[in-house]
Coordinates of C-alpha atoms (C1' of nucleotides) in Angstrom, one line a residue:
Chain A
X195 CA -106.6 -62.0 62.9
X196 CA -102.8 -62.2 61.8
X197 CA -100.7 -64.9 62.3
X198 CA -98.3 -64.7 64.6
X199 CA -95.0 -63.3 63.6
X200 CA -92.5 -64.6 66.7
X201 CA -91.6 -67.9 66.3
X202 CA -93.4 -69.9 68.8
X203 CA -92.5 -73.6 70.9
X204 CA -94.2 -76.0 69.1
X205 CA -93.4 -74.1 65.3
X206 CA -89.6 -74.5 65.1
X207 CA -89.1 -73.7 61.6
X208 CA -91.9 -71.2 61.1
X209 CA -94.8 -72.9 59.1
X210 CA -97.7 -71.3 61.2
X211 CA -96.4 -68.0 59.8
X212 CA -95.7 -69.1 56.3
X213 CA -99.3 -70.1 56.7
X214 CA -101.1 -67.2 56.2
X215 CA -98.2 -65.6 53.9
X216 CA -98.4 -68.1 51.3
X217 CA -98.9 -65.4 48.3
X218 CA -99.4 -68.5 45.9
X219 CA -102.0 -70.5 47.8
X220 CA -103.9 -66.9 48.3
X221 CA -103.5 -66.1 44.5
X222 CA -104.7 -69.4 43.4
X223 CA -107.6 -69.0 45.6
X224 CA -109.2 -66.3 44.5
X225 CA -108.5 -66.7 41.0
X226 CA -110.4 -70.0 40.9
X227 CA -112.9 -68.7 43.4
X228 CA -113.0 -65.9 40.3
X229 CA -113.5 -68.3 37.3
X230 CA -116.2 -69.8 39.4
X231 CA -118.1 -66.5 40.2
X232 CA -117.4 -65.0 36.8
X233 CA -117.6 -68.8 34.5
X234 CA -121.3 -68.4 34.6
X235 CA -121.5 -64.8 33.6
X236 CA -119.1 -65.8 30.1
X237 CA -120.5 -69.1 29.7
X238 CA -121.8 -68.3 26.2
X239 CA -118.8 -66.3 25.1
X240 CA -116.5 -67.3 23.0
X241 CA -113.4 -67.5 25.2
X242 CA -115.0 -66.8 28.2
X243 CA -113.1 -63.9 30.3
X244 CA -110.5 -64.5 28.1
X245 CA -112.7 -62.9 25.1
X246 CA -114.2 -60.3 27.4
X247 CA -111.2 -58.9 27.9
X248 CA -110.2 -59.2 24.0
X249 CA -113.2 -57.0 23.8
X250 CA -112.6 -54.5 26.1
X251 CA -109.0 -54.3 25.2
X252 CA -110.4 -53.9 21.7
X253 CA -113.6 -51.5 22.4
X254 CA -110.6 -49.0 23.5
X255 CA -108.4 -49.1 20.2
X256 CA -105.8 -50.9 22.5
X257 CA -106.1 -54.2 21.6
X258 CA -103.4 -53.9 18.4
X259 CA -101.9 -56.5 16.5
X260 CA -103.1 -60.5 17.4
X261 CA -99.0 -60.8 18.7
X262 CA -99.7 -57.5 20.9
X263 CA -102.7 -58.8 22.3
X264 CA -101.4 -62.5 22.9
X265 CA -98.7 -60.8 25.1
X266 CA -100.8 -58.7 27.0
X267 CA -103.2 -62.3 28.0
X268 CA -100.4 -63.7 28.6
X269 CA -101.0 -66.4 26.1
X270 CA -98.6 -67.9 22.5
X271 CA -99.7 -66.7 19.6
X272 CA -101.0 -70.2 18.5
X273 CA -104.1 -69.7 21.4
X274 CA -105.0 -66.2 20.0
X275 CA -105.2 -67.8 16.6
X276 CA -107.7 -70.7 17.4
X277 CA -109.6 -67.6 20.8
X278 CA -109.9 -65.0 17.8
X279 CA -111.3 -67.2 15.4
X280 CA -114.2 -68.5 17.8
X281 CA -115.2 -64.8 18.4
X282 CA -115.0 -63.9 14.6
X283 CA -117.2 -67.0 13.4
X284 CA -119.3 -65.7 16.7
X285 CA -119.7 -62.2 14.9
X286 CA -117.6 -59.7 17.7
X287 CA -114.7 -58.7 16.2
X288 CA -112.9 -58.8 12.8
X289 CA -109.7 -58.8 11.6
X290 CA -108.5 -56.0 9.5
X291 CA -105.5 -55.2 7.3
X292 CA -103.2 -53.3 9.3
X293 CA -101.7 -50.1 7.1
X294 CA -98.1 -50.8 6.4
X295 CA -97.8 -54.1 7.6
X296 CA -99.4 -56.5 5.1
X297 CA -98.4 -59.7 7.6
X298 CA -100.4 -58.5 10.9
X299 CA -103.9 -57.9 12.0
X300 CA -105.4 -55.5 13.7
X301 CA -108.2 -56.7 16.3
X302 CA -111.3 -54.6 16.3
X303 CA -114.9 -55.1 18.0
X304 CA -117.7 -55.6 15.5
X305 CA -120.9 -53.5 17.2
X306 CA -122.1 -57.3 17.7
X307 CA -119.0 -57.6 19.8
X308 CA -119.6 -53.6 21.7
X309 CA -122.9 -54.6 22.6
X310 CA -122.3 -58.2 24.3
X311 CA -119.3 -56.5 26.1
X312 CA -121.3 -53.9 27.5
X313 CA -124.0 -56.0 28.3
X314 CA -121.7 -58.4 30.5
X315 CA -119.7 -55.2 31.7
X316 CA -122.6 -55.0 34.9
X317 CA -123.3 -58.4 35.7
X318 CA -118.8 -59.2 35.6
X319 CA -119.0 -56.3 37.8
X320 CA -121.7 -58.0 40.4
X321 CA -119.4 -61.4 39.9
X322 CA -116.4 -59.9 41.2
X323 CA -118.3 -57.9 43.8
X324 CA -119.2 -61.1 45.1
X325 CA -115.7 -62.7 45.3
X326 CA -114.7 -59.8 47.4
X327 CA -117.6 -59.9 49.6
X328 CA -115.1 -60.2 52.5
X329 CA -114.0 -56.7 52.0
X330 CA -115.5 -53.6 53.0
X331 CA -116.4 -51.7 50.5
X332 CA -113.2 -49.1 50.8
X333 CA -110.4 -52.5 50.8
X334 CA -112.3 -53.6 48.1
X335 CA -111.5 -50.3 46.0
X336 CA -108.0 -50.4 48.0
X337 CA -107.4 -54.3 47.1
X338 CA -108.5 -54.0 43.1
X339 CA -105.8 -50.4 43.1
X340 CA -103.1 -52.4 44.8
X341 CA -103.6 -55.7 42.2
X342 CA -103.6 -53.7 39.1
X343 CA -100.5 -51.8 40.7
X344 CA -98.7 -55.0 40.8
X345 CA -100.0 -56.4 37.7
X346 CA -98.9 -53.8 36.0
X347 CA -95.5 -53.3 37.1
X348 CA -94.6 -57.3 37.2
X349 CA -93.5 -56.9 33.1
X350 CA -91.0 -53.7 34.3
X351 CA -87.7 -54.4 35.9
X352 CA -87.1 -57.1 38.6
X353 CA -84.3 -55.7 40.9
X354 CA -82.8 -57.9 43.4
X355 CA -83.9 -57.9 46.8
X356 CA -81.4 -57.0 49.8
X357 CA -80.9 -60.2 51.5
X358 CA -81.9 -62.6 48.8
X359 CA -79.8 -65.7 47.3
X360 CA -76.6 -65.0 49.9
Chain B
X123 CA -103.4 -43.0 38.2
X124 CA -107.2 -44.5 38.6
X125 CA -109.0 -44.8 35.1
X126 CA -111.4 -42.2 34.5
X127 CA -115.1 -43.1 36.5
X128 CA -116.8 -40.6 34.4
X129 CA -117.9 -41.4 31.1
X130 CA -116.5 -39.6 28.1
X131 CA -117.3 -38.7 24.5
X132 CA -114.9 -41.5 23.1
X133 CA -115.9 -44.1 25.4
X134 CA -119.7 -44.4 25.6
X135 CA -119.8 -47.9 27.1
X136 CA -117.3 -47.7 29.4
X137 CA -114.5 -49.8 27.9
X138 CA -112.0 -47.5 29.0
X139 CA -112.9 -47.7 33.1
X140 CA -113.6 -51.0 32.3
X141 CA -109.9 -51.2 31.3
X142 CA -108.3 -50.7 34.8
X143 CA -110.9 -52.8 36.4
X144 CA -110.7 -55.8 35.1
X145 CA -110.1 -58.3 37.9
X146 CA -109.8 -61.1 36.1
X147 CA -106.9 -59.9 33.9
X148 CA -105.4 -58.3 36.9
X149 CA -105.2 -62.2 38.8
X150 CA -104.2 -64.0 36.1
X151 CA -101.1 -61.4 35.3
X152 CA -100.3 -61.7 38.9
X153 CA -100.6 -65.4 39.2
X154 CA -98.7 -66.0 36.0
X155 CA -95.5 -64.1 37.1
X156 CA -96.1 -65.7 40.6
X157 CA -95.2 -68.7 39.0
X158 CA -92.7 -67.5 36.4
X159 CA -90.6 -66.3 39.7
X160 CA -91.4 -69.1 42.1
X161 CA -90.7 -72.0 39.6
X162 CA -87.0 -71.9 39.2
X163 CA -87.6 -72.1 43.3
X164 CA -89.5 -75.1 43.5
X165 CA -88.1 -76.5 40.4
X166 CA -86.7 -79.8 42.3
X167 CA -89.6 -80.1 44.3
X168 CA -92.2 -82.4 43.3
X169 CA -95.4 -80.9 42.6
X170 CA -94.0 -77.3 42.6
X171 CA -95.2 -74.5 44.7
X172 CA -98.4 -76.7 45.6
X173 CA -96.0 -79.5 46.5
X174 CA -94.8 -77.1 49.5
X175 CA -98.2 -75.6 50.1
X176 CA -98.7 -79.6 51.1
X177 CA -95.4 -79.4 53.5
X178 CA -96.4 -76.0 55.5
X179 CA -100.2 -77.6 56.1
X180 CA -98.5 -80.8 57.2
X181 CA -95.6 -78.7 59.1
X182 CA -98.5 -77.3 61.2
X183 CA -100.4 -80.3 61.8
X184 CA -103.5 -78.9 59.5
X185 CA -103.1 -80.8 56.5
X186 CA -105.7 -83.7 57.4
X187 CA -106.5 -86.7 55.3
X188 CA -105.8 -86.4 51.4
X189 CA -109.3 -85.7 50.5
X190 CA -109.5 -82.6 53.3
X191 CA -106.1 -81.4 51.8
X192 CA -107.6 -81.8 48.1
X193 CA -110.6 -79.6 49.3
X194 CA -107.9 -76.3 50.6
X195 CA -105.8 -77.1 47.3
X196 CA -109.0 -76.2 44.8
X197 CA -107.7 -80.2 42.9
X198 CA -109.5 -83.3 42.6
X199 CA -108.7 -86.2 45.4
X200 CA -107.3 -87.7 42.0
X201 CA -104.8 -85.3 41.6
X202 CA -103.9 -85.6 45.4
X203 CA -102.9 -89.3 45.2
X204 CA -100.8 -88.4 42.0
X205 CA -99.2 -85.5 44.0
X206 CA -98.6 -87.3 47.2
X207 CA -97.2 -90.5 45.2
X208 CA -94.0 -88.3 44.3
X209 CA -94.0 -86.8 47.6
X210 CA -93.7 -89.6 48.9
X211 CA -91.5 -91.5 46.4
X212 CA -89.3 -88.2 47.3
X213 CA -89.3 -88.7 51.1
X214 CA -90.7 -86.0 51.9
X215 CA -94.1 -87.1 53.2
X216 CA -95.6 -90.1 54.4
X217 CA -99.1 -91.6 54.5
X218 CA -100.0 -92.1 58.1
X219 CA -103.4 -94.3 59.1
X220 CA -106.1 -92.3 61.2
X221 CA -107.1 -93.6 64.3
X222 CA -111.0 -94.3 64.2
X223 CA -111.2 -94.8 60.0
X224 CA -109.2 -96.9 58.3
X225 CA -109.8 -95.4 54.8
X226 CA -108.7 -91.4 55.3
X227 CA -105.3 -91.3 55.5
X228 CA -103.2 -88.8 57.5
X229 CA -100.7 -86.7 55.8
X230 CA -97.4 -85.9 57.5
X231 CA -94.2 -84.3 56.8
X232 CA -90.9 -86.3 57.5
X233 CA -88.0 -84.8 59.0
X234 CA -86.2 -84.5 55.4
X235 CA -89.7 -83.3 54.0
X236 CA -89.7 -80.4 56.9
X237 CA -85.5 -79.1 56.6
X238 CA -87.1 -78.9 52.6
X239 CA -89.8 -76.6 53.3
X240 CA -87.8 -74.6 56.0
X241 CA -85.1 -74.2 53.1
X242 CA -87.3 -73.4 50.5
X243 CA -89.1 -70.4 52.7
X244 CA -87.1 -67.9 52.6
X245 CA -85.9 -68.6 48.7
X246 CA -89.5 -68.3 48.2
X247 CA -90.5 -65.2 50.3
X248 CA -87.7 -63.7 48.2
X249 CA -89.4 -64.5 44.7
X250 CA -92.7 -63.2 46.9
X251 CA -91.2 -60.1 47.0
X252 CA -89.7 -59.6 43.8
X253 CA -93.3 -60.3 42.2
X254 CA -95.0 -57.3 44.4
X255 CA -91.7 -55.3 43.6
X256 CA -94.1 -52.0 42.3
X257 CA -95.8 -51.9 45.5
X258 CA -93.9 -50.1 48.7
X259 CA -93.1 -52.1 51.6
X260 CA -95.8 -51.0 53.4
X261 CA -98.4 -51.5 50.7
X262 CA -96.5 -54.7 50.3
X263 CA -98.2 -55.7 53.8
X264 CA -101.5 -54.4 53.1
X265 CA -101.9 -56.0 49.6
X266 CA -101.1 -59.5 51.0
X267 CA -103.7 -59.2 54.2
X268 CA -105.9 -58.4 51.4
X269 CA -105.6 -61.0 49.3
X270 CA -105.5 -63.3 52.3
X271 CA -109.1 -62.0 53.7
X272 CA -110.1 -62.5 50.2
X273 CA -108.7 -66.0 49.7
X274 CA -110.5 -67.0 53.5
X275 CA -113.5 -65.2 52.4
X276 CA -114.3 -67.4 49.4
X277 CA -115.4 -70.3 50.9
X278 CA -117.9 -68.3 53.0
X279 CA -121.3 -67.5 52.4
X280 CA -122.2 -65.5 48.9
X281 CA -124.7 -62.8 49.6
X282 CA -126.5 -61.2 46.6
X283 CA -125.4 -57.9 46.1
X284 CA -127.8 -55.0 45.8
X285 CA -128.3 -54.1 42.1
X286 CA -127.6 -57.5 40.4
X287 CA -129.4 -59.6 38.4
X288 CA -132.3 -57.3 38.3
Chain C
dT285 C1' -125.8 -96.9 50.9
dA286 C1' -122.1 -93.4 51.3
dT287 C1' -117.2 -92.2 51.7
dT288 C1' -111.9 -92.6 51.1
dG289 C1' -108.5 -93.5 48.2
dT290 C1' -106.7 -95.7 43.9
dT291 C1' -106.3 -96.7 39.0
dA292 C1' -107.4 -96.3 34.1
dT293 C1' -109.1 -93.5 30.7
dA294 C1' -110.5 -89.3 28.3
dC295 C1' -110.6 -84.6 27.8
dT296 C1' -109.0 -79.7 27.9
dC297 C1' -105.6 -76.5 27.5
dT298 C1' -101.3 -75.0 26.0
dA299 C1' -97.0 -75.1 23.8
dT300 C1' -93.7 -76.7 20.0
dA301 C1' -92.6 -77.3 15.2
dA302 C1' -93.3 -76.6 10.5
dC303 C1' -95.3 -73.7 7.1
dT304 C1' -96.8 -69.3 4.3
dA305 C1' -96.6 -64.5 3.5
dT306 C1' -94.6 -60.6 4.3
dA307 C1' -90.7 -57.3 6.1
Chain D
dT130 C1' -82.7 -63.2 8.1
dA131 C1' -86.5 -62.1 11.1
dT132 C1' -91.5 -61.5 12.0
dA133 C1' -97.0 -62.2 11.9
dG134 C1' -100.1 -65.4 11.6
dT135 C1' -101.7 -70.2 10.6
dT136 C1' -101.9 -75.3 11.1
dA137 C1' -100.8 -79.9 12.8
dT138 C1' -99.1 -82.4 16.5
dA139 C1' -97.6 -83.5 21.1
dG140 C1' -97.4 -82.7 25.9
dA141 C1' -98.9 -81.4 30.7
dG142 C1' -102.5 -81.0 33.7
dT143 C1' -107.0 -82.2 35.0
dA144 C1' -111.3 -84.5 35.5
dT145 C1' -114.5 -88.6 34.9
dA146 C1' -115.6 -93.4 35.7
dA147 C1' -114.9 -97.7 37.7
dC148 C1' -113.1 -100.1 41.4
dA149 C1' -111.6 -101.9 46.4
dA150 C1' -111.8 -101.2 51.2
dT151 C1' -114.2 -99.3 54.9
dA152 C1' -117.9 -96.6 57.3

DNA sequence: TATTGTTATACTCTATAACTATA
DNA sequence: TATAGTTATAGAGTATAACAATA
């Protein structure tokens, strides 16, 4: 099922191997095999997974300031700006005053917003079940631990790797 | 270290679980420091990471004509003739005619195009690395076989899971 | 008639720069 | 002076449509 590790006759400089260890072509994969499953579940929300997560980050008094939450997508500010003013014209969250800071804003889910999030929570769920269909059901719990475990540490230090740039 | 499964006072629609679970967030965090540590890498490589994706198919025979290559990529054959215009400008690929249909194209690495990829491998396995950084070596293994049987998996059949769209 | 590859064009997404208001 | 947010503009990347050559 792997690919071979030993370096073989006709595969002089290793490319079978590097095959089936390309983290990027993997990674780019699944995430478009993602938006796919997942772009038909958000079609009619503002900002599509983008704004379902903007509303879960939100529904949990996490989301913060507009700067926090660009940071945390991933994203400038300048695309928060234009993403949270398609969901406020849409009615699912608002922008209030945030004490002490006259210049920021802090993102909050309208119950319009709680609703459509909770709505799409199940059928997201059944989207990414089927992305992972190739996994038994334990990897599948194993893969999604072992994702957010990197995801999550890829903003914390970087050390350098024994044996890299010599 | 796993979200909470169990509802709680505070969180009646599940935002919070919801949090931790989020798949989509998870891959795009992942794939966008991917590519924050693999660009300085492939920064002299035309058409980046995919650009060497394009060298290990043709390193191994498997890249096909353009339009096949276009298909494993997730691009339009559009974007493949732009891509394999600066490869080839570059020298690191050529455009070879297939025996039998004298429209498809076969793609093939030249010698230069090869020594590229072969140096660019382990550079690039190191940036791998650094990216899964939170995970143990051993994890480091599992979480890549994963994503891999994932990534294979997409292009298979989509059963309906039981207890969707009900 | 359908398919492979190319070219020209248009669109989408995102970032950069300049601005206002606060700190 | 620096920061949060907005706006206008420009750029990169991608897709759509039309085309030529071949099946």
């Amino acid at each position: 099922m792997n690919a071979a590790r030993t370096p073989r006759s006709d595969d002089p400089d290793g490319s079978a191997s590097a095959l089936g260890d390309d983290l990027g072509w993997a990674l780019g994969t699944v995430l478009r095999a993602y938006r796919n499953a997942v772009g038909e579940v958000m079609a009619d929300l503002p900002g599509g997974a983008r704004g379902y997560q903007i509303l879960t980050m939100a529904g949990c008094g996490l989301a913060g300031t507009q700067l926090a939450l660009a940071g945390h997508l991933g994203v400038d500010r300048t695309v928060m700006t234009y993403l949270l003013d398609d969901m406020e014209r849409a009615g699912l969250i608002e922008r209030r005053c945030v004490p002490g800071d006259r210049r920021a804003k802090q993102i909050a889910p309208t119950p319009c917003g709680r609703a459509k999030a909770a709505e799409l929570r199940q059928r997201l769920r059944c989207a990414e079940e089927r992305v992972l269909h190739s996994l038994e059901p334990a990897d599948r719990q194993r893969f999604r631990q072992l994702l957010r475990q990197v995801a999550i540490g890829v903003d914390g230090p970087r050390p350098q790797q024994p044996g890299c740039e010599p």
